[in-house]
PDB file of C-alpha atoms in Angstrom:
ATOM      1  CA  UNK B   1     -25.644  15.591  39.690  1.00 76.00           C
ATOM      2  CA  UNK B   2     -26.827  18.338  42.152  1.00 80.00           C
ATOM      3  CA  UNK B   3     -24.026  20.608  41.114  1.00 79.00           C
ATOM      4  CA  UNK B   4     -25.220  20.744  37.609  1.00 84.00           C
ATOM      5  CA  UNK B   5     -28.967  21.424  38.339  1.00 84.00           C
ATOM      6  CA  UNK B   6     -27.602  24.111  40.675  1.00 87.00           C
ATOM      7  CA  UNK B   7     -25.274  25.523  37.929  1.00 85.00           C
ATOM      8  CA  UNK B   8     -28.193  25.313  35.245  1.00 88.00           C
ATOM      9  CA  UNK B   9     -30.603  27.582  37.287  1.00 84.00           C
ATOM     10  CA  UNK B  10     -27.986  29.918  38.591  1.00 87.00           C
ATOM     11  CA  UNK B  11     -26.554  30.484  35.444  1.00 85.00           C
ATOM     12  CA  UNK B  12     -29.792  32.216  34.262  1.00 87.00           C
ATOM     13  CA  UNK B  13     -29.397  35.134  36.781  1.00 83.00           C
ATOM     14  CA  UNK B  14     -26.986  34.593  39.707  1.00 82.00           C
ATOM     15  CA  UNK B  15     -24.187  37.171  38.718  1.00 81.00           C
ATOM     16  CA  UNK B  16     -22.812  36.761  42.276  1.00 83.00           C
ATOM     17  CA  UNK B  17     -22.470  32.826  42.062  1.00 84.00           C
ATOM     18  CA  UNK B  18     -20.986  33.214  38.330  1.00 85.00           C
ATOM     19  CA  UNK B  19     -18.537  35.557  39.452  1.00 84.00           C
ATOM     20  CA  UNK B  20     -17.547  33.170  42.529  1.00 84.00           C
ATOM     21  CA  UNK B  21     -16.875  30.224  40.058  1.00 84.00           C
ATOM     22  CA  UNK B  22     -14.632  32.235  37.617  1.00 82.00           C
ATOM     23  CA  UNK B  23     -11.482  30.685  38.982  1.00 82.00           C
ATOM     24  CA  UNK B  24     -12.543  27.108  38.348  1.00 86.00           C
ATOM     25  CA  UNK B  25     -12.468  26.345  34.704  1.00 86.00           C
ATOM     26  CA  UNK B  26     -12.541  22.712  35.167  1.00 89.00           C
ATOM     27  CA  UNK B  27     -15.985  22.655  36.552  1.00 90.00           C
ATOM     28  CA  UNK B  28     -17.251  24.759  34.061  1.00 91.00           C
ATOM     29  CA  UNK B  29     -16.137  22.855  31.351  1.00 94.00           C
ATOM     30  CA  UNK B  30     -17.774  19.891  32.741  1.00 93.00           C
ATOM     31  CA  UNK B  31     -21.270  21.736  32.889  1.00 94.00           C
ATOM     32  CA  UNK B  32     -20.685  23.074  29.350  1.00 94.00           C
ATOM     33  CA  UNK B  33     -20.013  19.551  27.868  1.00 95.00           C
ATOM     34  CA  UNK B  34     -23.083  18.253  29.680  1.00 94.00           C
ATOM     35  CA  UNK B  35     -25.151  21.149  28.739  1.00 94.00           C
ATOM     36  CA  UNK B  36     -24.286  20.615  25.042  1.00 95.00           C
ATOM     37  CA  UNK B  37     -24.951  16.746  25.296  1.00 96.00           C
ATOM     38  CA  UNK B  38     -28.513  17.781  26.628  1.00 94.00           C
ATOM     39  CA  UNK B  39     -29.274  20.251  23.841  1.00 94.00           C
ATOM     40  CA  UNK B  40     -27.978  17.639  21.136  1.00 95.00           C
ATOM     41  CA  UNK B  41     -30.039  14.934  22.613  1.00 94.00           C
ATOM     42  CA  UNK B  42     -33.119  17.170  22.968  1.00 92.00           C
ATOM     43  CA  UNK B  43     -32.640  18.138  19.062  1.00 91.00           C
ATOM     44  CA  UNK B  44     -32.043  14.585  18.321  1.00 93.00           C
ATOM     45  CA  UNK B  45     -35.459  13.210  19.798  1.00 91.00           C
ATOM     46  CA  UNK B  46     -37.719  14.662  16.914  1.00 90.00           C
ATOM     47  CA  UNK B  47     -35.445  13.602  14.272  1.00 89.00           C
ATOM     48  CA  UNK B  48     -35.147   9.899  15.792  1.00 89.00           C
ATOM     49  CA  UNK B  49     -38.950   9.656  15.944  1.00 88.00           C
ATOM     50  CA  UNK B  50     -39.450  11.000  12.184  1.00 88.00           C
ATOM     51  CA  UNK B  51     -36.444   9.186  10.617  1.00 88.00           C
ATOM     52  CA  UNK B  52     -37.930   5.695  10.045  1.00 84.00           C
ATOM     53  CA  UNK B  53     -41.626   6.888   8.986  1.00 86.00           C
ATOM     54  CA  UNK B  54     -39.554   9.438   6.687  1.00 86.00           C
ATOM     55  CA  UNK B  55     -37.327   6.554   5.134  1.00 86.00           C
ATOM     56  CA  UNK B  56     -40.459   4.124   4.724  1.00 83.00           C
ATOM     57  CA  UNK B  57     -42.683   6.960   3.135  1.00 84.00           C
ATOM     58  CA  UNK B  58     -39.734   7.937   0.708  1.00 83.00           C
ATOM     59  CA  UNK B  59     -39.033   4.086  -0.199  1.00 82.00           C
ATOM     60  CA  UNK B  60     -42.799   3.544  -0.787  1.00 83.00           C
ATOM     61  CA  UNK B  61     -43.583   6.571  -2.771  1.00 81.00           C
ATOM     62  CA  UNK B  62     -40.118   6.279  -4.751  1.00 83.00           C
ATOM     63  CA  UNK B  63     -40.861   2.541  -5.550  1.00 84.00           C
ATOM     64  CA  UNK B  64     -44.359   3.457  -6.829  1.00 83.00           C
ATOM     65  CA  UNK B  65     -44.032   6.999  -8.163  1.00 79.00           C
ATOM     66  CA  UNK B  66     -40.576   7.027  -9.653  1.00 83.00           C
ATOM     67  CA  UNK B  67     -40.119   5.845 -13.110  1.00 86.00           C
ATOM     68  CA  UNK B  68     -37.664   3.193 -14.011  1.00 88.00           C
ATOM     69  CA  UNK B  69     -34.061   4.431 -14.575  1.00 90.00           C
ATOM     70  CA  UNK B  70     -30.472   3.400 -14.807  1.00 91.00           C
ATOM     71  CA  UNK B  71     -27.953   6.301 -14.148  1.00 92.00           C
ATOM     72  CA  UNK B  72     -24.301   6.067 -14.949  1.00 93.00           C
ATOM     73  CA  UNK B  73     -21.634   8.673 -14.375  1.00 92.00           C
ATOM     74  CA  UNK B  74     -18.452   8.187 -16.219  1.00 90.00           C
ATOM     75  CA  UNK B  75     -15.638  10.444 -17.529  1.00 88.00           C
ATOM     76  CA  UNK B  76     -17.405  13.485 -15.950  1.00 88.00           C
ATOM     77  CA  UNK B  77     -20.655  12.587 -18.151  1.00 90.00           C
ATOM     78  CA  UNK B  78     -23.949  11.642 -16.710  1.00 92.00           C
ATOM     79  CA  UNK B  79     -26.166   9.159 -18.911  1.00 92.00           C
ATOM     80  CA  UNK B  80     -29.783   8.105 -17.691  1.00 92.00           C
ATOM     81  CA  UNK B  81     -31.212   5.191 -19.534  1.00 91.00           C
ATOM     82  CA  UNK B  82     -35.020   3.593 -19.526  1.00 90.00           C
ATOM     83  CA  UNK B  83     -36.221   7.074 -18.938  1.00 89.00           C
ATOM     84  CA  UNK B  84     -37.995   9.362 -21.327  1.00 88.00           C
ATOM     85  CA  UNK B  85     -36.316  12.595 -21.580  1.00 88.00           C
ATOM     86  CA  UNK B  86     -36.621  15.514 -20.795  1.00 86.00           C
ATOM     87  CA  UNK B  87     -38.393  14.181 -17.676  1.00 88.00           C
ATOM     88  CA  UNK B  88     -40.108  16.710 -15.690  1.00 86.00           C
ATOM     89  CA  UNK B  89     -41.567  16.267 -12.153  1.00 84.00           C
ATOM     90  CA  UNK B  90     -43.589  18.820 -10.515  1.00 80.00           C
ATOM     91  CA  UNK B  91     -45.067  18.483  -6.881  1.00 75.00           C
ATOM     92  CA  UNK B  92     -48.745  18.545  -6.143  1.00 70.00           C
ATOM     93  CA  UNK B  93     -48.433  22.109  -4.788  1.00 68.00           C
ATOM     94  CA  UNK B  94     -46.374  23.286  -7.768  1.00 65.00           C
ATOM     95  CA  UNK B  95     -43.607  24.442  -5.347  1.00 71.00           C
ATOM     96  CA  UNK B  96     -40.872  22.019  -6.296  1.00 82.00           C
ATOM     97  CA  UNK B  97     -39.652  21.170  -9.887  1.00 85.00           C
ATOM     98  CA  UNK B  98     -37.357  18.625 -11.192  1.00 87.00           C
ATOM     99  CA  UNK B  99     -35.951  18.291 -14.713  1.00 88.00           C
ATOM    100  CA  UNK B 100     -33.805  15.346 -16.036  1.00 91.00           C
ATOM    101  CA  UNK B 101     -32.350  15.824 -19.572  1.00 89.00           C
ATOM    102  CA  UNK B 102     -28.990  14.054 -20.426  1.00 90.00           C
ATOM    103  CA  UNK B 103     -29.586  13.605 -24.004  1.00 89.00           C
ATOM    104  CA  UNK B 104     -30.040  17.130 -25.251  1.00 83.00           C
ATOM    105  CA  UNK B 105     -27.053  18.390 -27.422  1.00 74.00           C
ATOM    106  CA  UNK B 106     -28.177  22.128 -26.934  1.00 77.00           C
ATOM    107  CA  UNK B 107     -28.039  23.821 -23.529  1.00 78.00           C
ATOM    108  CA  UNK B 108     -31.194  23.134 -21.158  1.00 76.00           C
ATOM    109  CA  UNK B 109     -32.274  26.084 -18.984  1.00 77.00           C
ATOM    110  CA  UNK B 110     -34.825  25.632 -16.106  1.00 75.00           C
ATOM    111  CA  UNK B 111     -36.647  28.637 -17.133  1.00 75.00           C
ATOM    112  CA  UNK B 112     -38.170  26.408 -19.764  1.00 75.00           C
ATOM    113  CA  UNK B 113     -39.863  24.117 -17.076  1.00 76.00           C
ATOM    114  CA  UNK B 114     -40.331  26.560 -14.152  1.00 74.00           C
ATOM    115  CA  UNK B 115     -43.491  28.314 -14.370  1.00 68.00           C
ATOM    116  CA  UNK B 116     -43.881  29.569 -10.910  1.00 65.00           C
ATOM    117  CA  UNK B 117     -41.575  32.159  -9.122  1.00 66.00           C
ATOM    118  CA  UNK B 118     -42.058  30.378  -5.974  1.00 69.00           C
ATOM    119  CA  UNK B 119     -40.745  26.945  -7.140  1.00 69.00           C
ATOM    120  CA  UNK B 120     -37.634  25.506  -5.908  1.00 82.00           C
ATOM    121  CA  UNK B 121     -35.994  23.444  -8.657  1.00 87.00           C
ATOM    122  CA  UNK B 122     -33.120  21.204  -9.782  1.00 90.00           C
ATOM    123  CA  UNK B 123     -31.976  20.544 -13.347  1.00 90.00           C
ATOM    124  CA  UNK B 124     -29.822  17.379 -14.119  1.00 91.00           C
ATOM    125  CA  UNK B 125     -27.988  17.404 -17.394  1.00 90.00           C
ATOM    126  CA  UNK B 126     -25.374  15.269 -18.768  1.00 90.00           C
ATOM    127  CA  UNK B 127     -22.421  17.731 -17.621  1.00 89.00           C
ATOM    128  CA  UNK B 128     -23.870  19.531 -14.431  1.00 89.00           C
ATOM    129  CA  UNK B 129     -26.409  19.721 -11.756  1.00 91.00           C
ATOM    130  CA  UNK B 130     -28.179  22.996 -10.974  1.00 89.00           C
ATOM    131  CA  UNK B 131     -30.066  23.896  -7.821  1.00 88.00           C
ATOM    132  CA  UNK B 132     -32.172  26.941  -7.408  1.00 84.00           C
ATOM    133  CA  UNK B 133     -33.525  28.111  -4.014  1.00 81.00           C
ATOM    134  CA  UNK B 134     -36.299  30.556  -4.310  1.00 75.00           C
ATOM    135  CA  UNK B 135     -36.155  31.586  -0.529  1.00 71.00           C
ATOM    136  CA  UNK B 136     -32.733  33.043  -1.005  1.00 73.00           C
ATOM    137  CA  UNK B 137     -32.750  33.510  -4.701  1.00 72.00           C
ATOM    138  CA  UNK B 138     -29.470  31.735  -5.102  1.00 79.00           C
ATOM    139  CA  UNK B 139     -28.690  29.402  -7.955  1.00 81.00           C
ATOM    140  CA  UNK B 140     -25.848  26.983  -7.792  1.00 87.00           C
ATOM    141  CA  UNK B 141     -24.244  24.715 -10.561  1.00 87.00           C
ATOM    142  CA  UNK B 142     -22.132  21.847  -9.864  1.00 89.00           C
ATOM    143  CA  UNK B 143     -20.243  20.038 -12.645  1.00 90.00           C
ATOM    144  CA  UNK B 144     -20.281  16.298 -12.742  1.00 90.00           C
ATOM    145  CA  UNK B 145     -16.446  16.309 -13.316  1.00 89.00           C
ATOM    146  CA  UNK B 146     -15.998  16.926  -9.606  1.00 83.00           C
ATOM    147  CA  UNK B 147     -17.886  13.592  -8.625  1.00 88.00           C
ATOM    148  CA  UNK B 148     -16.463  10.122  -8.565  1.00 89.00           C
ATOM    149  CA  UNK B 149     -17.826   7.682 -10.955  1.00 89.00           C
ATOM    150  CA  UNK B 150     -20.922   5.709 -10.139  1.00 89.00           C
ATOM    151  CA  UNK B 151     -23.946   3.718 -11.457  1.00 91.00           C
ATOM    152  CA  UNK B 152     -27.146   2.802  -9.804  1.00 89.00           C
ATOM    153  CA  UNK B 153     -30.780   2.074 -10.906  1.00 91.00           C
ATOM    154  CA  UNK B 154     -34.152   2.560  -9.500  1.00 90.00           C
ATOM    155  CA  UNK B 155     -34.262  -0.954  -8.065  1.00 90.00           C
ATOM    156  CA  UNK B 156     -31.078  -0.417  -6.201  1.00 90.00           C
ATOM    157  CA  UNK B 157     -32.268   2.702  -4.578  1.00 89.00           C
ATOM    158  CA  UNK B 158     -35.346   0.915  -3.444  1.00 88.00           C
ATOM    159  CA  UNK B 159     -33.316  -1.888  -1.990  1.00 89.00           C
ATOM    160  CA  UNK B 160     -30.803   0.574  -0.181  1.00 89.00           C
ATOM    161  CA  UNK B 161     -33.811   2.456   1.320  1.00 88.00           C
ATOM    162  CA  UNK B 162     -35.367  -0.851   2.559  1.00 87.00           C
ATOM    163  CA  UNK B 163     -31.852  -1.702   4.079  1.00 88.00           C
ATOM    164  CA  UNK B 164     -31.575   1.776   5.690  1.00 87.00           C
ATOM    165  CA  UNK B 165     -35.156   1.296   7.294  1.00 85.00           C
ATOM    166  CA  UNK B 166     -33.795  -1.817   9.412  1.00 87.00           C
ATOM    167  CA  UNK B 167     -33.446  -1.107  13.154  1.00 87.00           C
ATOM    168  CA  UNK B 168     -29.820  -1.581  13.355  1.00 91.00           C
ATOM    169  CA  UNK B 169     -28.911   0.695  10.426  1.00 90.00           C
ATOM    170  CA  UNK B 170     -31.297   3.302  11.673  1.00 90.00           C
ATOM    171  CA  UNK B 171     -29.724   3.287  14.920  1.00 92.00           C
ATOM    172  CA  UNK B 172     -26.421   3.625  13.619  1.00 93.00           C
ATOM    173  CA  UNK B 173     -27.665   6.446  11.638  1.00 92.00           C
ATOM    174  CA  UNK B 174     -29.140   8.139  14.514  1.00 94.00           C
ATOM    175  CA  UNK B 175     -25.782   7.741  16.366  1.00 95.00           C
ATOM    176  CA  UNK B 176     -24.007   9.450  13.740  1.00 95.00           C
ATOM    177  CA  UNK B 177     -26.696  12.297  13.663  1.00 94.00           C
ATOM    178  CA  UNK B 178     -26.138  12.801  17.367  1.00 95.00           C
ATOM    179  CA  UNK B 179     -22.336  13.029  17.094  1.00 96.00           C
ATOM    180  CA  UNK B 180     -22.822  15.455  14.266  1.00 95.00           C
ATOM    181  CA  UNK B 181     -25.171  17.606  16.621  1.00 95.00           C
ATOM    182  CA  UNK B 182     -23.047  17.444  19.389  1.00 96.00           C
ATOM    183  CA  UNK B 183     -19.889  18.349  17.496  1.00 96.00           C
ATOM    184  CA  UNK B 184     -21.852  21.276  15.789  1.00 94.00           C
ATOM    185  CA  UNK B 185     -23.457  22.579  18.769  1.00 94.00           C
ATOM    186  CA  UNK B 186     -20.216  22.260  20.865  1.00 96.00           C
ATOM    187  CA  UNK B 187     -17.924  24.340  18.283  1.00 96.00           C
ATOM    188  CA  UNK B 188     -20.731  26.872  17.575  1.00 93.00           C
ATOM    189  CA  UNK B 189     -21.282  27.660  21.138  1.00 94.00           C
ATOM    190  CA  UNK B 190     -17.557  27.592  21.944  1.00 95.00           C
ATOM    191  CA  UNK B 191     -16.875  30.146  18.882  1.00 95.00           C
ATOM    192  CA  UNK B 192     -19.789  32.317  20.273  1.00 93.00           C
ATOM    193  CA  UNK B 193     -18.489  32.459  23.818  1.00 94.00           C
ATOM    194  CA  UNK B 194     -14.951  33.159  22.485  1.00 94.00           C
ATOM    195  CA  UNK B 195     -16.124  36.156  20.356  1.00 94.00           C
ATOM    196  CA  UNK B 196     -18.135  37.441  23.213  1.00 93.00           C
ATOM    197  CA  UNK B 197     -15.278  37.175  25.811  1.00 92.00           C
ATOM    198  CA  UNK B 198     -12.860  39.078  23.419  1.00 92.00           C
ATOM    199  CA  UNK B 199     -15.475  41.795  23.166  1.00 92.00           C
ATOM    200  CA  UNK B 200     -16.429  41.805  26.857  1.00 90.00           C
ATOM    201  CA  UNK B 201     -12.500  41.734  27.928  1.00 89.00           C
ATOM    202  CA  UNK B 202     -11.992  44.991  25.818  1.00 88.00           C
ATOM    203  CA  UNK B 203     -14.825  46.599  27.827  1.00 85.00           C
ATOM    204  CA  UNK B 204     -13.473  45.406  30.836  1.00 81.00           C
ATOM    205  CA  UNK B 205     -10.261  47.070  30.132  1.00 84.00           C
ATOM    206  CA  UNK B 206     -11.858  50.177  29.185  1.00 81.00           C
ATOM    207  CA  UNK B 207     -13.769  50.580  32.265  1.00 74.00           C
ATOM    208  CA  UNK B 208     -10.899  49.050  34.567  1.00 74.00           C
ATOM    209  CA  UNK B 209     -12.796  46.113  35.758  1.00 72.00           C
ATOM    210  CA  UNK B 210     -10.860  43.661  37.567  1.00 72.00           C
ATOM    211  CA  UNK B 211     -11.450  40.428  35.518  1.00 76.00           C
ATOM    212  CA  UNK B 212      -9.050  38.546  33.298  1.00 84.00           C
ATOM    213  CA  UNK B 213      -9.930  37.109  29.956  1.00 86.00           C
ATOM    214  CA  UNK B 214      -9.968  33.410  31.068  1.00 89.00           C
ATOM    215  CA  UNK B 215     -12.263  34.223  33.985  1.00 87.00           C
ATOM    216  CA  UNK B 216     -14.743  35.840  31.677  1.00 89.00           C
ATOM    217  CA  UNK B 217     -14.376  32.856  29.385  1.00 92.00           C
ATOM    218  CA  UNK B 218     -15.181  30.546  32.406  1.00 91.00           C
ATOM    219  CA  UNK B 219     -18.280  32.571  33.217  1.00 89.00           C
ATOM    220  CA  UNK B 220     -19.272  32.354  29.445  1.00 91.00           C
ATOM    221  CA  UNK B 221     -19.254  28.527  29.733  1.00 93.00           C
ATOM    222  CA  UNK B 222     -22.052  28.847  32.213  1.00 93.00           C
ATOM    223  CA  UNK B 223     -23.579  32.074  31.030  1.00 90.00           C
ATOM    224  CA  UNK B 224     -24.186  30.360  27.597  1.00 92.00           C
ATOM    225  CA  UNK B 225     -27.375  28.489  29.054  1.00 92.00           C
ATOM    226  CA  UNK B 226     -29.730  31.292  28.957  1.00 90.00           C
ATOM    227  CA  UNK B 227     -29.163  32.413  25.360  1.00 89.00           C
ATOM    228  CA  UNK B 228     -29.151  28.749  24.342  1.00 91.00           C
ATOM    229  CA  UNK B 229     -32.577  28.362  25.881  1.00 90.00           C
ATOM    230  CA  UNK B 230     -33.754  31.619  24.288  1.00 88.00           C
ATOM    231  CA  UNK B 231     -32.699  30.248  20.845  1.00 86.00           C
ATOM    232  CA  UNK B 232     -34.425  26.985  21.502  1.00 85.00           C
ATOM    233  CA  UNK B 233     -37.666  28.711  22.463  1.00 87.00           C
ATOM    234  CA  UNK B 234     -37.593  31.076  19.199  1.00 83.00           C
ATOM    235  CA  UNK B 235     -36.988  27.977  16.955  1.00 79.00           C
ATOM    236  CA  UNK B 236     -40.069  26.222  18.497  1.00 79.00           C
ATOM    237  CA  UNK B 237     -42.307  28.914  18.002  1.00 82.00           C
ATOM    238  CA  UNK B 238     -41.163  29.484  14.376  1.00 73.00           C
ATOM    239  CA  UNK B 239     -39.335  32.735  14.711  1.00 72.00           C
ATOM    240  CA  UNK B 240     -35.717  33.104  13.476  1.00 70.00           C
ATOM    241  CA  UNK B 241     -33.467  35.881  14.370  1.00 72.00           C
ATOM    242  CA  UNK B 242     -29.739  35.989  13.227  1.00 69.00           C
ATOM    243  CA  UNK B 243     -27.116  36.318  15.991  1.00 80.00           C
ATOM    244  CA  UNK B 244     -29.796  36.482  18.854  1.00 86.00           C
ATOM    245  CA  UNK B 245     -27.818  34.003  20.986  1.00 87.00           C
ATOM    246  CA  UNK B 246     -24.712  36.149  20.480  1.00 90.00           C
ATOM    247  CA  UNK B 247     -26.420  39.223  21.231  1.00 89.00           C
ATOM    248  CA  UNK B 248     -28.227  37.772  24.198  1.00 89.00           C
ATOM    249  CA  UNK B 249     -25.009  36.370  25.549  1.00 89.00           C
ATOM    250  CA  UNK B 250     -22.994  39.786  24.862  1.00 90.00           C
ATOM    251  CA  UNK B 251     -25.709  41.607  26.883  1.00 89.00           C
ATOM    252  CA  UNK B 252     -25.611  39.191  29.779  1.00 86.00           C
ATOM    253  CA  UNK B 253     -21.769  39.336  30.029  1.00 87.00           C
ATOM    254  CA  UNK B 254     -21.728  42.884  29.701  1.00 87.00           C
ATOM    255  CA  UNK B 255     -24.186  43.512  32.549  1.00 84.00           C
ATOM    256  CA  UNK B 256     -22.187  41.112  34.696  1.00 79.00           C
ATOM    257  CA  UNK B 257     -18.928  42.929  34.158  1.00 79.00           C
ATOM    258  CA  UNK B 258     -20.825  46.398  34.560  1.00 78.00           C
ATOM    259  CA  UNK B 259     -22.272  45.582  38.062  1.00 73.00           C
ATOM    260  CA  UNK B 260     -20.156  45.731  41.067  1.00 65.00           C
ATOM    261  CA  UNK B 261     -21.340  43.038  43.402  1.00 53.00           C
ATOM    262  CA  UNK B 262     -18.029  41.456  43.509  1.00 53.00           C
ATOM    263  CA  UNK B 263     -18.055  37.758  45.000  1.00 50.00           C
ATOM    264  CA  UNK B 264     -15.227  35.698  46.714  1.00 52.00           C
ATOM    265  CA  UNK B 265     -13.775  33.285  44.262  1.00 49.00           C
ATOM    266  CA  UNK B 266     -14.584  29.923  45.488  1.00 52.00           C
ATOM    267  CA  UNK B 267     -15.048  26.367  44.274  1.00 53.00           C
ATOM    268  CA  UNK B 268     -18.702  25.435  43.253  1.00 53.00           C
ATOM    269  CA  UNK B 269     -20.483  23.275  46.011  1.00 52.00           C
ATOM    270  CA  UNK B 270     -21.361  19.909  44.774  1.00 45.00           C
TER     271      UNK B 270
END
């Protein structure tokens, strides 16, 4: 375990140590896998604490606030019964609008109901569902023909939400979320390391640096630590910059290749 702590803090700054470990990919992979595990676990903690209250609040609000309905999708057509239509829901801040109209014979447009240019919206008709995201200005239409047939009612949604809020079901959901986070982080960071390694290896060839592609990749498995921490800090303070981790890793790796403080290749000490 001491090795992992050593690798963690040395991966921030110690180019000599990083270059010395470039010939031992096995240890680098073990560090990378553990680091991604910790990052995924850290991302899971707030989700785990907020999930149960969120599910309970949704269940209570849906039970008391949503009108009764029965929805059936069959033959690519959606029908909603027990609901006066067109049904229009506007959030208290008027920043979200939901419209349900499965009985109109003429086309239905969101513009008839969305009065604010700052409102996200969703329109549900008998043959399609339309989403509009004001942050991106994008609108997406999905035909019901692409969905499997289903049938559910308000009471069934409430019952399903209550079952989901049970401790065992929440634990299973949290485990699934963690696996998804781990796989997502693992693949995205590995892709970033691979792309950066390709670029840096071209740079190394141009300037005749004596370092191989797989050695650079091994260093990248450690060097991804600092860009990841930078990305986490920016997210926590509410700043989002595209490709910040990619650019930070690229700068870090280029600086390491450019410097000439060559180190003897040796196995990391435990």
